[in-house]
XYZ file of C-alpha atoms in Angstrom:
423
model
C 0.000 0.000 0.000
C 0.878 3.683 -0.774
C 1.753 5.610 1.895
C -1.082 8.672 2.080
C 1.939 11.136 2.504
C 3.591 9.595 -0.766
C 0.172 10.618 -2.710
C 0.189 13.908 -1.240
C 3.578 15.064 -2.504
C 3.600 13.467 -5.676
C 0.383 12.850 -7.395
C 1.706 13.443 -10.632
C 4.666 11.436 -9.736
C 2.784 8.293 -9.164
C 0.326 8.693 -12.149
C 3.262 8.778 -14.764
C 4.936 5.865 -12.803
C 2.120 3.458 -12.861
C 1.320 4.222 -16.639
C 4.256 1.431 -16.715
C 1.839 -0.861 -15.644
C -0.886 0.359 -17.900
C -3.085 2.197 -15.931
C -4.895 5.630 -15.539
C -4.468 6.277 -11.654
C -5.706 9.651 -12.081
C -9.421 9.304 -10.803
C -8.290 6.867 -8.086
C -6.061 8.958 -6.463
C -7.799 11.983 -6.571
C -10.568 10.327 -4.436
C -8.163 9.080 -2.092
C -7.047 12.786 -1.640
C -10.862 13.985 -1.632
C -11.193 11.613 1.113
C -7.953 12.202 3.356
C -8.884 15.817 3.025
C -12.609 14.878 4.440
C -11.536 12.515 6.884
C -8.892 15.491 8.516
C -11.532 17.956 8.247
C -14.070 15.933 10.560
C -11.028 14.643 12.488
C -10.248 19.312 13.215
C -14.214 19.241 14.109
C -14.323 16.314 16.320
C -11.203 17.400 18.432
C -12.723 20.582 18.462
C -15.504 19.633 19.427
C -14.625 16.716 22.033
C -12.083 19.930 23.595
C -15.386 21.795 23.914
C -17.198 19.330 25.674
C -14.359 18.465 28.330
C -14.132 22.338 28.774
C -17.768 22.577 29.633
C -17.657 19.754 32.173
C -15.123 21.589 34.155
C -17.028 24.659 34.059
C -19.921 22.326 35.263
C -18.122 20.968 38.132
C -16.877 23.895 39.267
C -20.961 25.501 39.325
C -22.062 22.996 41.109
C -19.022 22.995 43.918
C -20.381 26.866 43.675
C -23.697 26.118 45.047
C -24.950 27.215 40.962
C -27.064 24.682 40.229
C -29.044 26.124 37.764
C -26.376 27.293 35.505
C -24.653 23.857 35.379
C -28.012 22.589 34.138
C -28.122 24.827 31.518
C -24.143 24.218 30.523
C -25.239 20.198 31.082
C -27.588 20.361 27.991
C -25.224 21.944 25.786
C -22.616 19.052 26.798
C -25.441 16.631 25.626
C -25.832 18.427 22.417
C -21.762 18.238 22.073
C -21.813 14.912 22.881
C -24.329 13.668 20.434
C -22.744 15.555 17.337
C -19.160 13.895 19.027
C -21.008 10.587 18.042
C -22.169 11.547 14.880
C -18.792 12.685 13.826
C -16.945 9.604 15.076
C -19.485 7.470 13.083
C -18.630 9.712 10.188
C -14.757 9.784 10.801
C -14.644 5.764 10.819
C -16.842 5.726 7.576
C -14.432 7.968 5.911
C -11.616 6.161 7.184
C -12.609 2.659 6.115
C -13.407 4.525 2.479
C -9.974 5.773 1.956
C -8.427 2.371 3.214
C -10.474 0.187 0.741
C -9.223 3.055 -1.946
C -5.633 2.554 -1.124
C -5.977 -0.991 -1.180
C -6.781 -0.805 -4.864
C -3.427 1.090 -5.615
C -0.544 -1.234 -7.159
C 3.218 -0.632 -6.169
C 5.198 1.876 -8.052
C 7.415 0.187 -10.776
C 11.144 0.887 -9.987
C 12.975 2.703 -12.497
C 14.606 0.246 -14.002
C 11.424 -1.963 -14.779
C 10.494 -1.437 -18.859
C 7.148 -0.554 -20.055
C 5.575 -3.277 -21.621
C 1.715 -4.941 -21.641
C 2.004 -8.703 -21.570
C 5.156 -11.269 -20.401
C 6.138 -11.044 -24.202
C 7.404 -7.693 -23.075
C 9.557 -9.001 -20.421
C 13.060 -8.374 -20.520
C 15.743 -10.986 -20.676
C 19.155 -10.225 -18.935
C 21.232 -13.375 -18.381
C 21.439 -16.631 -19.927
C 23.279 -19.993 -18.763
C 23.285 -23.261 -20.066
C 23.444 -25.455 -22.881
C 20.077 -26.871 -24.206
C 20.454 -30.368 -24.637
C 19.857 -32.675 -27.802
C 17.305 -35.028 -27.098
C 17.179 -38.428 -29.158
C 14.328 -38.849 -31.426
C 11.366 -39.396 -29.805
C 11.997 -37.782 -26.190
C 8.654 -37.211 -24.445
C 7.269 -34.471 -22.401
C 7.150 -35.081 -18.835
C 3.960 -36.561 -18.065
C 4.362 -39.246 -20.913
C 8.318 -39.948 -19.066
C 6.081 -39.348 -15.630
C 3.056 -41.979 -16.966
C 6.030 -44.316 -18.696
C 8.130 -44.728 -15.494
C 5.156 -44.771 -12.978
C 6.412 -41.720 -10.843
C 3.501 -39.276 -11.112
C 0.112 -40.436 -11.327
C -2.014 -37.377 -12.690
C -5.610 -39.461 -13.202
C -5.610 -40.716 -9.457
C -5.702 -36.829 -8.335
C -8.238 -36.237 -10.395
C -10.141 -38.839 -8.811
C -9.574 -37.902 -5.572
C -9.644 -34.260 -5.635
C -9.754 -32.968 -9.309
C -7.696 -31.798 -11.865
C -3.713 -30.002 -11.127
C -3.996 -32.341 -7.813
C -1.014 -35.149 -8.657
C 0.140 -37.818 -7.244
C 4.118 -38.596 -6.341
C 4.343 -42.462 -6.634
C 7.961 -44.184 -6.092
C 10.931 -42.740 -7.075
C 8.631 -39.606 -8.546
C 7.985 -38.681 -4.882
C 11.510 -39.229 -3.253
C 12.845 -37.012 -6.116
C 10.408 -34.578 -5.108
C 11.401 -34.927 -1.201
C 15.190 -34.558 -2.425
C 14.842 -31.417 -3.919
C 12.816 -29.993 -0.451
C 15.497 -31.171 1.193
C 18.467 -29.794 -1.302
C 16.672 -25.944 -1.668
C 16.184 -25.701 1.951
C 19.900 -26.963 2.522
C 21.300 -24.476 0.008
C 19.271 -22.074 1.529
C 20.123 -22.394 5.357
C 23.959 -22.589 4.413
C 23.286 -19.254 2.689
C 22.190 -17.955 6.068
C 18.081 -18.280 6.053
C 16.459 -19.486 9.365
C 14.243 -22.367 8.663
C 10.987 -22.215 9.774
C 7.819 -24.052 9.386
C 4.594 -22.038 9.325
C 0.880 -22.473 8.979
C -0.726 -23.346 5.715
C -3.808 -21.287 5.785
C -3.902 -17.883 7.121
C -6.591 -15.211 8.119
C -8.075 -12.191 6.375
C -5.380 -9.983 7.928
C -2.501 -11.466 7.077
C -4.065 -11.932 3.465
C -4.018 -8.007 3.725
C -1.030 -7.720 5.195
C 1.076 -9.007 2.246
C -1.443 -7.536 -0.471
C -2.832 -11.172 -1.835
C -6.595 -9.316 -0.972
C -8.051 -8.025 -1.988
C -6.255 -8.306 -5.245
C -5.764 -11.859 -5.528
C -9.416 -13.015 -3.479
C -10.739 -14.662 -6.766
C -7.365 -17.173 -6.901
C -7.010 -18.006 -3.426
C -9.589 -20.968 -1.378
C -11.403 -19.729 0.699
C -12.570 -21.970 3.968
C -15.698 -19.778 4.620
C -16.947 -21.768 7.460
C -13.822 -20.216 9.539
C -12.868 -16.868 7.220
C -9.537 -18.850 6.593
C -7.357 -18.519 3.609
C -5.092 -21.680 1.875
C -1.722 -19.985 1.272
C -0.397 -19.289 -2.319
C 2.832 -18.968 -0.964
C 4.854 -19.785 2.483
C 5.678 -15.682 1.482
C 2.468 -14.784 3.218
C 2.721 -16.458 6.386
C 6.521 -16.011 6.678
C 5.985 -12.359 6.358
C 3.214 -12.037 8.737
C 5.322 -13.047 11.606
C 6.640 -9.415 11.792
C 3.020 -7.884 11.497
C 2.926 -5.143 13.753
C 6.331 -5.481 14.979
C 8.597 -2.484 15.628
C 11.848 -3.794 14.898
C 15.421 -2.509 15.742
C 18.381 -1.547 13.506
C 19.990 -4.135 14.920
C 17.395 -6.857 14.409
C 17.739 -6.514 10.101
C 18.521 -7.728 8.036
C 15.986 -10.683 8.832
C 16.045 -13.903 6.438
C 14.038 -16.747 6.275
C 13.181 -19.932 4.256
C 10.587 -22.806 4.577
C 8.865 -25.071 2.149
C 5.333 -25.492 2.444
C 2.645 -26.761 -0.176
C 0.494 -23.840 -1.967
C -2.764 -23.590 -3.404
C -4.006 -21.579 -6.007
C -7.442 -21.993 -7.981
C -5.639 -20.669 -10.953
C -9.377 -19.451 -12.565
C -9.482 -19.023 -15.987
C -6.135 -21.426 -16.423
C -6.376 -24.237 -19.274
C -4.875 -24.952 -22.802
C -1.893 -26.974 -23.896
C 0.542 -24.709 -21.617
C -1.509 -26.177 -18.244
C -0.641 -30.053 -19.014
C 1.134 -32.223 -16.670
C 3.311 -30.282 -14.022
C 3.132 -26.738 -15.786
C 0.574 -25.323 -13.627
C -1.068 -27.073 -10.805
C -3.910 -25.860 -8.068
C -1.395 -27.733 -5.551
C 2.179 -27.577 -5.754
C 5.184 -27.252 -3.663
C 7.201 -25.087 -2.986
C 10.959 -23.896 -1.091
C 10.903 -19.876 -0.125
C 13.136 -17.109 0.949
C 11.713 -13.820 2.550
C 13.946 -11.156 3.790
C 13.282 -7.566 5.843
C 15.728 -4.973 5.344
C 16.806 -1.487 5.839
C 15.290 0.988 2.786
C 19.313 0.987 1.668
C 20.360 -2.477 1.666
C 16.979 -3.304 -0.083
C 18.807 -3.831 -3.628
C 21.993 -5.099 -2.552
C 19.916 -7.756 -0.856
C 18.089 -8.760 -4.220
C 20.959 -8.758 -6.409
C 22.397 -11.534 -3.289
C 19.126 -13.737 -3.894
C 19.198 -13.531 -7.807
C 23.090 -15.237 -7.635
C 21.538 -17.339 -4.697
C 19.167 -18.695 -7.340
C 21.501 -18.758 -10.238
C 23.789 -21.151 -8.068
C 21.238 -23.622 -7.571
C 20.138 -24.217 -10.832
C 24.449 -23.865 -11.593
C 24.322 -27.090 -9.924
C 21.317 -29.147 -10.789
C 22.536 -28.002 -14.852
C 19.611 -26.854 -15.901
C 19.436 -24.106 -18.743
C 18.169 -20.935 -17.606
C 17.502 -17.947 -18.121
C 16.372 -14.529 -16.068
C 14.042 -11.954 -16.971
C 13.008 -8.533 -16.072
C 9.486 -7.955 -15.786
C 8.086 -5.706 -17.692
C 5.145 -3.366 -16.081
C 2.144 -4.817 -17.561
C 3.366 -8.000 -16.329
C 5.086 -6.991 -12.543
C 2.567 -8.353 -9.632
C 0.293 -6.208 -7.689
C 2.896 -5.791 -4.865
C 6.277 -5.811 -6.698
C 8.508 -2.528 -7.271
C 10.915 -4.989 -9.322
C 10.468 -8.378 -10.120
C 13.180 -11.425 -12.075
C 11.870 -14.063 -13.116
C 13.993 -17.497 -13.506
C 12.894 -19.915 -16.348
C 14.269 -23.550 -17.209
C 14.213 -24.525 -20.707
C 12.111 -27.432 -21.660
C 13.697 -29.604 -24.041
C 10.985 -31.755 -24.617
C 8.248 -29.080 -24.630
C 10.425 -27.049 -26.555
C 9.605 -23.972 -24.389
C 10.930 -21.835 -21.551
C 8.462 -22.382 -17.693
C 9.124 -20.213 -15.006
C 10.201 -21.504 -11.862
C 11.027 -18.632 -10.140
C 10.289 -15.044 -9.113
C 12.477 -12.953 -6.778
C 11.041 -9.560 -5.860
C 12.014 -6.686 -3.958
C 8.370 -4.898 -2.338
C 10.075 -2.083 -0.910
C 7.715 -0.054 2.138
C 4.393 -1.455 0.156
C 3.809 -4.221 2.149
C 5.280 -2.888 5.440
C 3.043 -0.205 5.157
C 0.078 -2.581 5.185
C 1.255 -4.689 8.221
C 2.915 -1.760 9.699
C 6.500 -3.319 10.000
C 8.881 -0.817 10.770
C 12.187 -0.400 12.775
C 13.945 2.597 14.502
C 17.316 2.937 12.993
C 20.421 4.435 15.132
C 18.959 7.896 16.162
C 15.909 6.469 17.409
C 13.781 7.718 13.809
C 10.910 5.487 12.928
C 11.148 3.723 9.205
C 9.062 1.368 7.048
C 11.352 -1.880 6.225
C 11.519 -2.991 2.914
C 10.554 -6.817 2.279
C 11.615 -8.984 -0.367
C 10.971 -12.329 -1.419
C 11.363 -15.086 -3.952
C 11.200 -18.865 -5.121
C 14.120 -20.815 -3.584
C 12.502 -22.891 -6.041
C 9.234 -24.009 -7.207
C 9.103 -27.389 -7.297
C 6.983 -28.610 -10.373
C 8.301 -27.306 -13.159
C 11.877 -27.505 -12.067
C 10.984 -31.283 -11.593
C 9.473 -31.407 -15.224
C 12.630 -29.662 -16.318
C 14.820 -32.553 -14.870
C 12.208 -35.653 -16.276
C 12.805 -33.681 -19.861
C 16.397 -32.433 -20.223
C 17.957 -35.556 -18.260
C 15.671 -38.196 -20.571
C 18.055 -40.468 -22.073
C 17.312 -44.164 -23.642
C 17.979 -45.728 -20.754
C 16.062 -43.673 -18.635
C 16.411 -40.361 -16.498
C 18.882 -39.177 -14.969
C 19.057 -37.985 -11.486
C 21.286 -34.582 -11.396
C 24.377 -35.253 -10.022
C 24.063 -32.936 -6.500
C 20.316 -34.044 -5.695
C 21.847 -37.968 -6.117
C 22.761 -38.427 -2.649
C 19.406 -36.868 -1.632
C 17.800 -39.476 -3.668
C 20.056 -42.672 -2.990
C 19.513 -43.627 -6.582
C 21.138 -42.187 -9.586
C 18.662 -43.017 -12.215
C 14.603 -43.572 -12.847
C 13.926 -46.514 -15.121
């Protein structure tokens, strides 16, 4: 979220910013300053006239000590009258309030500077490249024909028992899957992340907190008998551990990592692009989150983009990174780069990770700040991003490490595994 005081000093500022992303903020804004400006106008009348009342009841008190009865009667029904309109203006101030708030809510990030303009992902940016694409022999399959061939993911039993983007791990499919848990959250806690293990559904405010509502309400399940959320993303409830929290300089930079499963109804999703492992309602996935100071914010990123490229370094997968463009940056993101492995078999690039920096916009929504060394109150800046996504780096493996004989197992994810080969 936009801070109010951000709007107020540079309107025009914002509105030429977020025309990266495609959108007229004009009207928006200018109703969120319509209603700031209302909401510290009835705040000046309410002081003014809660001040009145208290000074009446003085005056009152001091009558009747006076013996001046009558007088403090007639000063007692003006202090009704004060009181009254004091409700009727805190009514109106909390009306006004809640107004603005669902206004801001609406408001994406600001794109950084360096993001380009662009409308869709075909406007994306690559930077960096690594990796040799493989030759597969004739007649290499896609992943769920190697995943259907060698028994190791069973895609018709979820849809049996839940529905479709539900699989089941069978065998060697699902210790391969436990291997890489294991291997991200390794590489991750010898990079210096805290493991933790969190909760996998969350409530409304910590859905708020991180900005997946109310943008993202239509993609998330929703447990209505207890107004609980499935996560998308360990992100949200790592994050929402320092809701609230008024941390020290001292205390940052803060990083975690966990892996949890996330859930996304993925509404609208289908097509060729959505078979097998490419996009799932369940999936799992390894995280890092980090708070840090406003300065170190970027230093930090650049550390997790060469924490990613390392990983994929060693599991040999071709790669490349992209910067989003702004018609394709999320909701909360002030700079977003997204990792993709090359598909042999698909013959097509699938992201498997996004590392973002979110700078004060979601510490202004959970109100996460710190007081640096002279005591001065600041917003952190959060980041996050996939320490990796586990499906489609999987189908990446099944496709590029196919050979006659069977797959492969990547060389650093083989003791993991304790086999070297599916067949």
């Amino acid at each position: 979220m936009l801070q109010l005081q951000t709007i107020r000093e540079n309107k025009e500022g914002i509105i030429i910013a977020l025309k990266k992303r495609n959108l007229d903020v004009e009207p928006i804004l200018s109703a969120v300053l319509d209603l700031d400006e209302k909401r510290r106008s009835i705040q000046t009348e309410l002081d003014a006239t809660l001040a009145e009342s208290n000074k009446l009841s003085k005056e009152i008190g001091i009558l009747f000590k006076s013996g001046k009865a009558e007088e403090a009667n007639t000063l007692k029904e003006q202090t009704a009258g004060l009181k009254e309109a004091s409700k009727q203006l805190g009514e109106e101030l909390n009306a006004t309030a809640e107004a603005l708030q669902e206004q801001l809510y609406l408001i994406p990030n600001i794109p950084h500077e360096s993001v380009p303009a662009g409308n869709t992902d075909e406007d994306n940016e690559e930077i960096f490249r690594q990796g040799d694409i493989p030759e597969l022999a004739e007649g290499a399959l896609p992943h769920w024909e190697l995943a259907k061939k060698y028994d190791i993911i069973d895609f018709e039993s979820g849809v049996k028992i839940t529905g479709a983007g539900f699989p089941v791990y069978k065998g060697k499919g699902a210790r391969l899957q436990r291997a890489l848990i294991s291997y991200f959250l390794d590489k991750n806690t010898a990079a210096g992340y805290t493991e933790l293990q969190v909760p996998h559904m969350i409530n409304e405010a910590s859905g708020y907190g991180t900005g997946q509502l109310p943008d993202k309400e239509g993609q998330m399940y929703h447990v209505q008998a207890d107004d609980l959320y499935l996560i998308p993303t360990a992100e949200v409830p790592i994050t929402n551990l320092h809701r609230d929290d008024m941390l020290t300089a001292s205390d940052l930079p803060i990083k975690y990592t966990g892996y949890t499963p996330c859930f996304r109804r993925e509404a609208g999703s289908y097509g060729a692009h959505v078979r097998g492992l490419n996009r799932l309602h369940q999936f799992d996935k390894v995280e890092v989150v980090r708070i840090e100071r406003p300065d170190a914010s970027y230093q930090a990123l650049d550390e997790m983009v060469e924490h990613v490229k390392k990983i994929l370094v060693e599991l040999k997968l071709p790669y490349r990174i992209l910067r989003l463009c702004g018609g394709d940056l999320g909701f909360t993101s002030a700079l977003t780069f997204d990792f993709e492995v090359f598909s042999t078999a698909q013959d097509r690039w699938l992201e498997i990770s996004s590392v973002s920096n979110f700078e004060t916009f979601q510490a202004n929504r959970l109100k996460l700040r710190f007081k640096d060394e002279n005591g001065k109150k600041q917003l952190a800046h959060t980041l996050n991003g996939s320490s990796l996504a586990l499906p489609r780096v999987l189908a990446g493996i099944l496709e590029n490490y196919q050979t006659k004989d069977g797959i492969k197992i990547p060389e650093v994810l083989v003791p993991y595994c304790g086999f070297d080969i599916i067949n």
